[in-house]
Amino acid sequence: MSATPTTSASPAALVMGATGAVGKALIRELLADSPPAYSKVTAIVRKELDYDGPNRDRLVQKIVDFENLEKDKDVFAGHDTMYCTFGTTKAAAGSAAAFEKIDRDYVLSAAKLFHTANTDTATTQRPLQFLYCSSGGANARSWFLYMRVKGEIEEAVKNMRFNRVGIFRPAFLVVEESRGGQKRVAESLLRPVMDNGVARWMGLATPVGAVARAMKTWALKANAASGNETLEHKDIMAASGL
């Protein structure tokens, strides 16, 4: 069932995927304001994120076992918004089965724990909401593994009946730094073409910073209607103001 409004609480955010390209940009975005938008930002991670930006004291990092999130379920409580930028690729995972487990099953397990831990703490002013960074072309009925898994995640989180669900579908992600030494041949070949204003204008490339800002803007929108919303590249760019 959907979250039932009760009493007010200071806004707090949970981030899954904080060590990735979009996640790092998101952490900076959530903590950039003075005073920051959230009283606390909790990042659930395998290893700690190296963050030395503003409002560092409001960043809480929790090392968790994604294979067995249930034992770390207490970390999900006390947050009204969960941002998920978590993801991998088949090549990085090692196989199709491993990709589905990491990319889909870990995310859905976390989403369920977040919903269960906070359903009774949502308020009219601070609804329980889940934001997911998906991919352009995501479709649960796609023949392509990556797009199918992203689409399956989208449908599943929508059916969990959060007060609000925001699905963000960026185009080719223009990153701000190398991805931890990971060798992605296609990305290295495409980046010179995609990392320019024309590609963004044509809807072919989305900067990770734009995704991060759009997610924060969407989550903090005043008097937002309940329900599910999907934002494609042009919507992300408009929401980000970039």
PDB file of C-alpha atoms in Angstrom:
ATOM      1  CA  MET A   1       0.000   0.000   0.000  1.00  0.00           C
ATOM      2  CA  SER A   2       1.108   3.596  -0.518  1.00  0.00           C
ATOM      3  CA  ALA A   3       2.669   5.627   2.264  1.00  0.00           C
ATOM      4  CA  THR A   4       0.272   7.291   4.684  1.00  0.00           C
ATOM      5  CA  PRO A   5       1.032  10.890   5.709  1.00  0.00           C
ATOM      6  CA  THR A   6       1.674  11.308   9.426  1.00  0.00           C
ATOM      7  CA  THR A   7       3.854  13.815  11.251  1.00  0.00           C
ATOM      8  CA  SER A   8       6.517  16.195   9.952  1.00  0.00           C
ATOM      9  CA  ALA A   9      10.236  15.424   9.994  1.00  0.00           C
ATOM     10  CA  SER A  10      13.434  16.984   8.765  1.00  0.00           C
ATOM     11  CA  PRO A  11      14.083  15.929   5.169  1.00  0.00           C
ATOM     12  CA  ALA A  12      16.745  13.248   4.809  1.00  0.00           C
ATOM     13  CA  ALA A  13      17.959  11.486   1.687  1.00  0.00           C
ATOM     14  CA  LEU A  14      19.375   8.038   1.013  1.00  0.00           C
ATOM     15  CA  VAL A  15      21.637   7.491  -2.006  1.00  0.00           C
ATOM     16  CA  MET A  16      22.440   4.148  -3.627  1.00  0.00           C
ATOM     17  CA  GLY A  17      25.148   4.305  -6.262  1.00  0.00           C
ATOM     18  CA  ALA A  18      27.086   7.222  -4.759  1.00  0.00           C
ATOM     19  CA  THR A  19      30.456   6.030  -6.073  1.00  0.00           C
ATOM     20  CA  GLY A  20      29.338   6.009  -9.723  1.00  0.00           C
ATOM     21  CA  ALA A  21      29.515   8.901 -12.185  1.00  0.00           C
ATOM     22  CA  VAL A  22      25.973  10.160 -11.649  1.00  0.00           C
ATOM     23  CA  GLY A  23      26.108   9.300  -7.953  1.00  0.00           C
ATOM     24  CA  LYS A  24      29.176  11.410  -7.271  1.00  0.00           C
ATOM     25  CA  ALA A  25      27.588  14.365  -9.046  1.00  0.00           C
ATOM     26  CA  LEU A  26      24.406  13.784  -7.058  1.00  0.00           C
ATOM     27  CA  ILE A  27      26.181  13.767  -3.690  1.00  0.00           C
ATOM     28  CA  ARG A  28      27.816  17.085  -4.535  1.00  0.00           C
ATOM     29  CA  GLU A  29      24.481  18.493  -5.676  1.00  0.00           C
ATOM     30  CA  LEU A  30      22.584  17.407  -2.563  1.00  0.00           C
ATOM     31  CA  LEU A  31      25.183  18.919  -0.235  1.00  0.00           C
ATOM     32  CA  ALA A  32      26.032  22.041  -2.244  1.00  0.00           C
ATOM     33  CA  ASP A  33      23.452  24.448  -0.833  1.00  0.00           C
ATOM     34  CA  SER A  34      23.964  26.506   2.310  1.00  0.00           C
ATOM     35  CA  PRO A  35      22.048  25.517   4.247  1.00  0.00           C
ATOM     36  CA  PRO A  36      21.809  22.175   2.403  1.00  0.00           C
ATOM     37  CA  ALA A  37      18.458  20.887   1.225  1.00  0.00           C
ATOM     38  CA  TYR A  38      18.707  17.813   3.452  1.00  0.00           C
ATOM     39  CA  SER A  39      19.523  17.552   7.141  1.00  0.00           C
ATOM     40  CA  LYS A  40      21.280  14.271   6.353  1.00  0.00           C
ATOM     41  CA  VAL A  41      22.408  12.456   3.219  1.00  0.00           C
ATOM     42  CA  THR A  42      23.149   8.777   3.740  1.00  0.00           C
ATOM     43  CA  ALA A  43      25.135   6.906   1.103  1.00  0.00           C
ATOM     44  CA  ILE A  44      24.988   3.114   1.156  1.00  0.00           C
ATOM     45  CA  VAL A  45      28.209   1.900  -0.414  1.00  0.00           C
ATOM     46  CA  ARG A  46      30.602  -1.019  -0.776  1.00  0.00           C
ATOM     47  CA  LYS A  47      33.524   1.285  -0.085  1.00  0.00           C
ATOM     48  CA  GLU A  48      33.589   4.855   1.167  1.00  0.00           C
ATOM     49  CA  LEU A  49      33.274   7.741  -1.259  1.00  0.00           C
ATOM     50  CA  ASP A  50      36.079  10.315  -1.158  1.00  0.00           C
ATOM     51  CA  TYR A  51      34.072  13.491  -0.619  1.00  0.00           C
ATOM     52  CA  ASP A  52      35.683  16.722   0.522  1.00  0.00           C
ATOM     53  CA  GLY A  53      33.053  19.250  -0.523  1.00  0.00           C
ATOM     54  CA  PRO A  54      30.735  21.566   1.422  1.00  0.00           C
ATOM     55  CA  ASN A  55      28.575  20.305   4.293  1.00  0.00           C
ATOM     56  CA  ARG A  56      30.678  17.196   4.659  1.00  0.00           C
ATOM     57  CA  ASP A  57      29.352  16.788   8.198  1.00  0.00           C
ATOM     58  CA  ARG A  58      25.902  16.003   6.805  1.00  0.00           C
ATOM     59  CA  LEU A  59      27.119  13.071   4.717  1.00  0.00           C
ATOM     60  CA  VAL A  60      26.772   9.675   6.405  1.00  0.00           C
ATOM     61  CA  GLN A  61      28.418   6.719   4.696  1.00  0.00           C
ATOM     62  CA  LYS A  62      27.329   3.180   5.493  1.00  0.00           C
ATOM     63  CA  ILE A  63      29.231   0.174   4.216  1.00  0.00           C
ATOM     64  CA  VAL A  64      26.685  -2.493   3.329  1.00  0.00           C
ATOM     65  CA  ASP A  65      26.623  -5.992   1.891  1.00  0.00           C
ATOM     66  CA  PHE A  66      24.491  -5.778  -1.242  1.00  0.00           C
ATOM     67  CA  GLU A  67      24.339  -9.563  -1.316  1.00  0.00           C
ATOM     68  CA  ASN A  68      22.490  -9.508   1.997  1.00  0.00           C
ATOM     69  CA  LEU A  69      20.900  -6.092   2.435  1.00  0.00           C
ATOM     70  CA  GLU A  70      18.349  -7.449   4.869  1.00  0.00           C
ATOM     71  CA  LYS A  71      20.960  -7.517   7.637  1.00  0.00           C
ATOM     72  CA  ASP A  72      21.617  -3.815   7.037  1.00  0.00           C
ATOM     73  CA  LYS A  73      17.929  -2.872   6.869  1.00  0.00           C
ATOM     74  CA  ASP A  74      18.141  -0.424   9.785  1.00  0.00           C
ATOM     75  CA  VAL A  75      20.159   2.001   7.658  1.00  0.00           C
ATOM     76  CA  PHE A  76      17.105   2.635   5.457  1.00  0.00           C
ATOM     77  CA  ALA A  77      14.960   4.063   8.256  1.00  0.00           C
ATOM     78  CA  GLY A  78      14.611   7.789   8.835  1.00  0.00           C
ATOM     79  CA  HIS A  79      14.724   8.956   5.202  1.00  0.00           C
ATOM     80  CA  ASP A  80      11.902  10.313   3.069  1.00  0.00           C
ATOM     81  CA  THR A  81      13.684  10.271  -0.297  1.00  0.00           C
ATOM     82  CA  MET A  82      15.791   7.569  -1.911  1.00  0.00           C
ATOM     83  CA  TYR A  83      17.928   8.360  -4.936  1.00  0.00           C
ATOM     84  CA  CYS A  84      19.161   5.348  -6.885  1.00  0.00           C
ATOM     85  CA  THR A  85      21.916   5.802  -9.464  1.00  0.00           C
ATOM     86  CA  PHE A  86      23.222   2.270  -8.974  1.00  0.00           C
ATOM     87  CA  GLY A  87      24.067   0.159 -12.003  1.00  0.00           C
ATOM     88  CA  THR A  88      26.595  -1.899 -13.910  1.00  0.00           C
ATOM     89  CA  THR A  89      27.090  -3.491 -17.325  1.00  0.00           C
ATOM     90  CA  LYS A  90      27.151  -7.080 -18.500  1.00  0.00           C
ATOM     91  CA  ALA A  91      30.867  -6.750 -19.240  1.00  0.00           C
ATOM     92  CA  ALA A  92      31.644  -5.438 -15.762  1.00  0.00           C
ATOM     93  CA  ALA A  93      29.387  -8.019 -14.081  1.00  0.00           C
ATOM     94  CA  GLY A  94      30.880 -10.919 -16.035  1.00  0.00           C
ATOM     95  CA  SER A  95      27.698 -12.538 -17.326  1.00  0.00           C
ATOM     96  CA  ALA A  96      24.056 -11.838 -18.115  1.00  0.00           C
ATOM     97  CA  ALA A  97      22.928 -13.549 -14.914  1.00  0.00           C
ATOM     98  CA  ALA A  98      25.348 -11.558 -12.780  1.00  0.00           C
ATOM     99  CA  PHE A  99      24.275  -8.344 -14.497  1.00  0.00           C
ATOM    100  CA  GLU A 100      20.596  -8.996 -13.739  1.00  0.00           C
ATOM    101  CA  LYS A 101      21.393  -9.823 -10.128  1.00  0.00           C
ATOM    102  CA  ILE A 102      23.481  -6.696  -9.529  1.00  0.00           C
ATOM    103  CA  ASP A 103      21.639  -4.193 -11.682  1.00  0.00           C
ATOM    104  CA  ARG A 104      18.055  -5.268 -10.970  1.00  0.00           C
ATOM    105  CA  ASP A 105      17.856  -7.473  -7.895  1.00  0.00           C
ATOM    106  CA  TYR A 106      20.072  -5.325  -5.663  1.00  0.00           C
ATOM    107  CA  VAL A 107      18.105  -2.212  -6.604  1.00  0.00           C
ATOM    108  CA  LEU A 108      14.696  -3.761  -6.021  1.00  0.00           C
ATOM    109  CA  SER A 109      15.791  -5.285  -2.729  1.00  0.00           C
ATOM    110  CA  ALA A 110      16.946  -1.847  -1.548  1.00  0.00           C
ATOM    111  CA  ALA A 111      13.756  -0.156  -2.769  1.00  0.00           C
ATOM    112  CA  LYS A 112      11.584  -2.628  -0.849  1.00  0.00           C
ATOM    113  CA  LEU A 113      13.589  -2.188   2.351  1.00  0.00           C
ATOM    114  CA  PHE A 114      13.405   1.593   2.004  1.00  0.00           C
ATOM    115  CA  HIS A 115       9.630   1.480   1.515  1.00  0.00           C
ATOM    116  CA  THR A 116       9.065  -0.883   4.444  1.00  0.00           C
ATOM    117  CA  ALA A 117      11.296   1.119   6.793  1.00  0.00           C
ATOM    118  CA  ASN A 118       9.671   4.489   6.089  1.00  0.00           C
ATOM    119  CA  THR A 119       6.061   4.008   5.007  1.00  0.00           C
ATOM    120  CA  ASP A 120       4.709   5.274   8.346  1.00  0.00           C
ATOM    121  CA  THR A 121       6.957   8.343   8.472  1.00  0.00           C
ATOM    122  CA  ALA A 122       5.880  10.083   5.248  1.00  0.00           C
ATOM    123  CA  THR A 123       4.211  13.474   5.530  1.00  0.00           C
ATOM    124  CA  THR A 124       2.171  15.703   3.284  1.00  0.00           C
ATOM    125  CA  GLN A 125       5.140  18.069   3.049  1.00  0.00           C
ATOM    126  CA  ARG A 126       7.756  15.308   2.748  1.00  0.00           C
ATOM    127  CA  PRO A 127       6.191  12.389   0.835  1.00  0.00           C
ATOM    128  CA  LEU A 128       7.956   9.056   0.588  1.00  0.00           C
ATOM    129  CA  GLN A 129       9.604   9.114  -2.821  1.00  0.00           C
ATOM    130  CA  PHE A 130      11.943   6.993  -4.915  1.00  0.00           C
ATOM    131  CA  LEU A 131      14.054   8.388  -7.765  1.00  0.00           C
ATOM    132  CA  TYR A 132      15.758   6.039 -10.212  1.00  0.00           C
ATOM    133  CA  CYS A 133      18.354   6.849 -12.873  1.00  0.00           C
ATOM    134  CA  SER A 134      17.427   4.484 -15.682  1.00  0.00           C
ATOM    135  CA  SER A 135      18.358   4.782 -19.361  1.00  0.00           C
ATOM    136  CA  GLY A 136      16.903   6.164 -22.541  1.00  0.00           C
ATOM    137  CA  GLY A 137      15.172   3.328 -24.397  1.00  0.00           C
ATOM    138  CA  ALA A 138      14.403   1.316 -21.260  1.00  0.00           C
ATOM    139  CA  ASN A 139      11.638  -1.197 -21.976  1.00  0.00           C
ATOM    140  CA  ALA A 140      10.687  -4.271 -19.973  1.00  0.00           C
ATOM    141  CA  ARG A 141       9.821  -6.047 -23.226  1.00  0.00           C
ATOM    142  CA  SER A 142      13.008  -5.165 -25.076  1.00  0.00           C
ATOM    143  CA  TRP A 143      15.073  -7.838 -26.826  1.00  0.00           C
ATOM    144  CA  PHE A 144      18.196  -6.112 -25.485  1.00  0.00           C
ATOM    145  CA  LEU A 145      19.289  -7.247 -22.035  1.00  0.00           C
ATOM    146  CA  TYR A 146      20.348  -3.819 -20.726  1.00  0.00           C
ATOM    147  CA  MET A 147      17.183  -2.035 -21.836  1.00  0.00           C
ATOM    148  CA  ARG A 148      14.954  -4.890 -20.661  1.00  0.00           C
ATOM    149  CA  VAL A 149      16.446  -4.952 -17.160  1.00  0.00           C
ATOM    150  CA  LYS A 150      16.165  -1.171 -16.818  1.00  0.00           C
ATOM    151  CA  GLY A 151      12.535  -1.376 -17.920  1.00  0.00           C
ATOM    152  CA  GLU A 152      11.806  -4.163 -15.444  1.00  0.00           C
ATOM    153  CA  ILE A 153      13.216  -2.052 -12.630  1.00  0.00           C
ATOM    154  CA  GLU A 154      11.074   0.911 -13.677  1.00  0.00           C
ATOM    155  CA  GLU A 155       7.882  -1.133 -13.664  1.00  0.00           C
ATOM    156  CA  ALA A 156       8.685  -2.797 -10.350  1.00  0.00           C
ATOM    157  CA  VAL A 157       9.376   0.416  -8.419  1.00  0.00           C
ATOM    158  CA  LYS A 158       6.227   2.033  -9.835  1.00  0.00           C
ATOM    159  CA  ASN A 159       4.214  -0.900  -8.512  1.00  0.00           C
ATOM    160  CA  MET A 160       5.653  -0.465  -4.996  1.00  0.00           C
ATOM    161  CA  ARG A 161       3.297   2.497  -4.608  1.00  0.00           C
ATOM    162  CA  PHE A 162       5.562   5.128  -3.186  1.00  0.00           C
ATOM    163  CA  ASN A 163       3.934   8.545  -2.874  1.00  0.00           C
ATOM    164  CA  ARG A 164       6.113   9.681  -5.773  1.00  0.00           C
ATOM    165  CA  VAL A 165       8.358   7.827  -8.212  1.00  0.00           C
ATOM    166  CA  GLY A 166      10.671   9.690 -10.578  1.00  0.00           C
ATOM    167  CA  ILE A 167      12.222   7.751 -13.458  1.00  0.00           C
ATOM    168  CA  PHE A 168      15.103   9.537 -15.192  1.00  0.00           C
ATOM    169  CA  ARG A 169      16.095   8.327 -18.651  1.00  0.00           C
ATOM    170  CA  PRO A 170      19.273  10.101 -19.783  1.00  0.00           C
ATOM    171  CA  ALA A 171      20.796   9.626 -23.204  1.00  0.00           C
ATOM    172  CA  PHE A 172      24.501   8.724 -23.551  1.00  0.00           C
ATOM    173  CA  LEU A 173      26.014   9.864 -20.255  1.00  0.00           C
ATOM    174  CA  VAL A 174      28.786  12.425 -20.501  1.00  0.00           C
ATOM    175  CA  VAL A 175      30.938  11.744 -17.453  1.00  0.00           C
ATOM    176  CA  GLU A 176      33.140  14.186 -15.565  1.00  0.00           C
ATOM    177  CA  GLU A 177      36.010  11.754 -14.991  1.00  0.00           C
ATOM    178  CA  SER A 178      37.212   8.286 -15.935  1.00  0.00           C
ATOM    179  CA  ARG A 179      35.165   5.437 -14.477  1.00  0.00           C
ATOM    180  CA  GLY A 180      37.679   4.087 -11.986  1.00  0.00           C
ATOM    181  CA  GLY A 181      39.946   2.623 -14.631  1.00  0.00           C
ATOM    182  CA  GLN A 182      37.203   0.572 -16.276  1.00  0.00           C
ATOM    183  CA  LYS A 183      37.944   0.061 -19.949  1.00  0.00           C
ATOM    184  CA  ARG A 184      34.859   0.850 -22.007  1.00  0.00           C
ATOM    185  CA  VAL A 185      35.852   0.873 -25.653  1.00  0.00           C
ATOM    186  CA  ALA A 186      32.530   2.088 -27.023  1.00  0.00           C
ATOM    187  CA  GLU A 187      32.416   4.934 -24.530  1.00  0.00           C
ATOM    188  CA  SER A 188      35.961   6.065 -25.291  1.00  0.00           C
ATOM    189  CA  LEU A 189      35.184   6.163 -28.999  1.00  0.00           C
ATOM    190  CA  LEU A 190      31.881   7.993 -28.624  1.00  0.00           C
ATOM    191  CA  ARG A 191      32.847  10.548 -25.979  1.00  0.00           C
ATOM    192  CA  PRO A 192      34.598  13.013 -28.362  1.00  0.00           C
ATOM    193  CA  VAL A 193      31.441  13.078 -30.480  1.00  0.00           C
ATOM    194  CA  MET A 194      28.943  13.149 -27.635  1.00  0.00           C
ATOM    195  CA  ASP A 195      30.656  15.612 -25.323  1.00  0.00           C
ATOM    196  CA  ASN A 196      29.555  18.756 -27.116  1.00  0.00           C
ATOM    197  CA  GLY A 197      26.604  21.125 -27.194  1.00  0.00           C
ATOM    198  CA  VAL A 198      25.215  19.806 -30.485  1.00  0.00           C
ATOM    199  CA  ALA A 199      24.909  16.251 -29.149  1.00  0.00           C
ATOM    200  CA  ARG A 200      23.060  17.546 -26.083  1.00  0.00           C
ATOM    201  CA  TRP A 201      20.759  19.704 -28.171  1.00  0.00           C
ATOM    202  CA  MET A 202      19.949  16.709 -30.397  1.00  0.00           C
ATOM    203  CA  GLY A 203      19.163  14.575 -27.354  1.00  0.00           C
ATOM    204  CA  LEU A 204      22.093  12.230 -27.898  1.00  0.00           C
ATOM    205  CA  ALA A 205      24.089  13.014 -24.758  1.00  0.00           C
ATOM    206  CA  THR A 206      23.234  13.972 -21.190  1.00  0.00           C
ATOM    207  CA  PRO A 207      25.843  15.341 -18.751  1.00  0.00           C
ATOM    208  CA  VAL A 208      25.888  13.509 -15.429  1.00  0.00           C
ATOM    209  CA  GLY A 209      25.685  16.879 -13.665  1.00  0.00           C
ATOM    210  CA  ALA A 210      22.411  17.621 -15.432  1.00  0.00           C
ATOM    211  CA  VAL A 211      20.946  14.305 -14.289  1.00  0.00           C
ATOM    212  CA  ALA A 212      22.005  14.983 -10.694  1.00  0.00           C
ATOM    213  CA  ARG A 213      20.551  18.482 -10.657  1.00  0.00           C
ATOM    214  CA  ALA A 214      17.321  17.370 -12.326  1.00  0.00           C
ATOM    215  CA  MET A 215      16.848  14.609  -9.758  1.00  0.00           C
ATOM    216  CA  LYS A 216      17.312  17.009  -6.859  1.00  0.00           C
ATOM    217  CA  THR A 217      15.026  19.604  -8.426  1.00  0.00           C
ATOM    218  CA  TRP A 218      12.311  17.011  -9.006  1.00  0.00           C
ATOM    219  CA  ALA A 219      12.545  15.617  -5.472  1.00  0.00           C
ATOM    220  CA  LEU A 220      12.379  19.027  -3.820  1.00  0.00           C
ATOM    221  CA  LYS A 221       9.583  20.434  -5.965  1.00  0.00           C
ATOM    222  CA  ALA A 222       7.071  22.168  -3.725  1.00  0.00           C
ATOM    223  CA  ASN A 223       3.454  20.953  -3.721  1.00  0.00           C
ATOM    224  CA  ALA A 224       4.266  18.208  -6.200  1.00  0.00           C
ATOM    225  CA  ALA A 225       1.481  15.850  -7.175  1.00  0.00           C
ATOM    226  CA  SER A 226       1.658  12.230  -6.100  1.00  0.00           C
ATOM    227  CA  GLY A 227       2.241   9.522  -8.678  1.00  0.00           C
ATOM    228  CA  ASN A 228       4.831   8.340 -11.148  1.00  0.00           C
ATOM    229  CA  GLU A 229       6.689  10.484 -13.663  1.00  0.00           C
ATOM    230  CA  THR A 230       9.212   9.577 -16.354  1.00  0.00           C
ATOM    231  CA  LEU A 231      11.699  12.214 -17.511  1.00  0.00           C
ATOM    232  CA  GLU A 232      13.496  11.754 -20.820  1.00  0.00           C
ATOM    233  CA  HIS A 233      16.616  13.652 -21.922  1.00  0.00           C
ATOM    234  CA  LYS A 234      14.822  16.877 -22.845  1.00  0.00           C
ATOM    235  CA  ASP A 235      12.914  16.848 -19.546  1.00  0.00           C
ATOM    236  CA  ILE A 236      16.131  16.248 -17.613  1.00  0.00           C
ATOM    237  CA  MET A 237      17.880  19.134 -19.331  1.00  0.00           C
ATOM    238  CA  ALA A 238      14.913  21.445 -18.716  1.00  0.00           C
ATOM    239  CA  ALA A 239      14.686  20.472 -15.045  1.00  0.00           C
ATOM    240  CA  SER A 240      18.422  20.932 -14.556  1.00  0.00           C
ATOM    241  CA  GLY A 241      18.469  24.421 -16.045  1.00  0.00           C
ATOM    242  CA  LEU A 242      21.683  23.548 -17.925  1.00  0.00           C
TER     243      LEU A 242
END
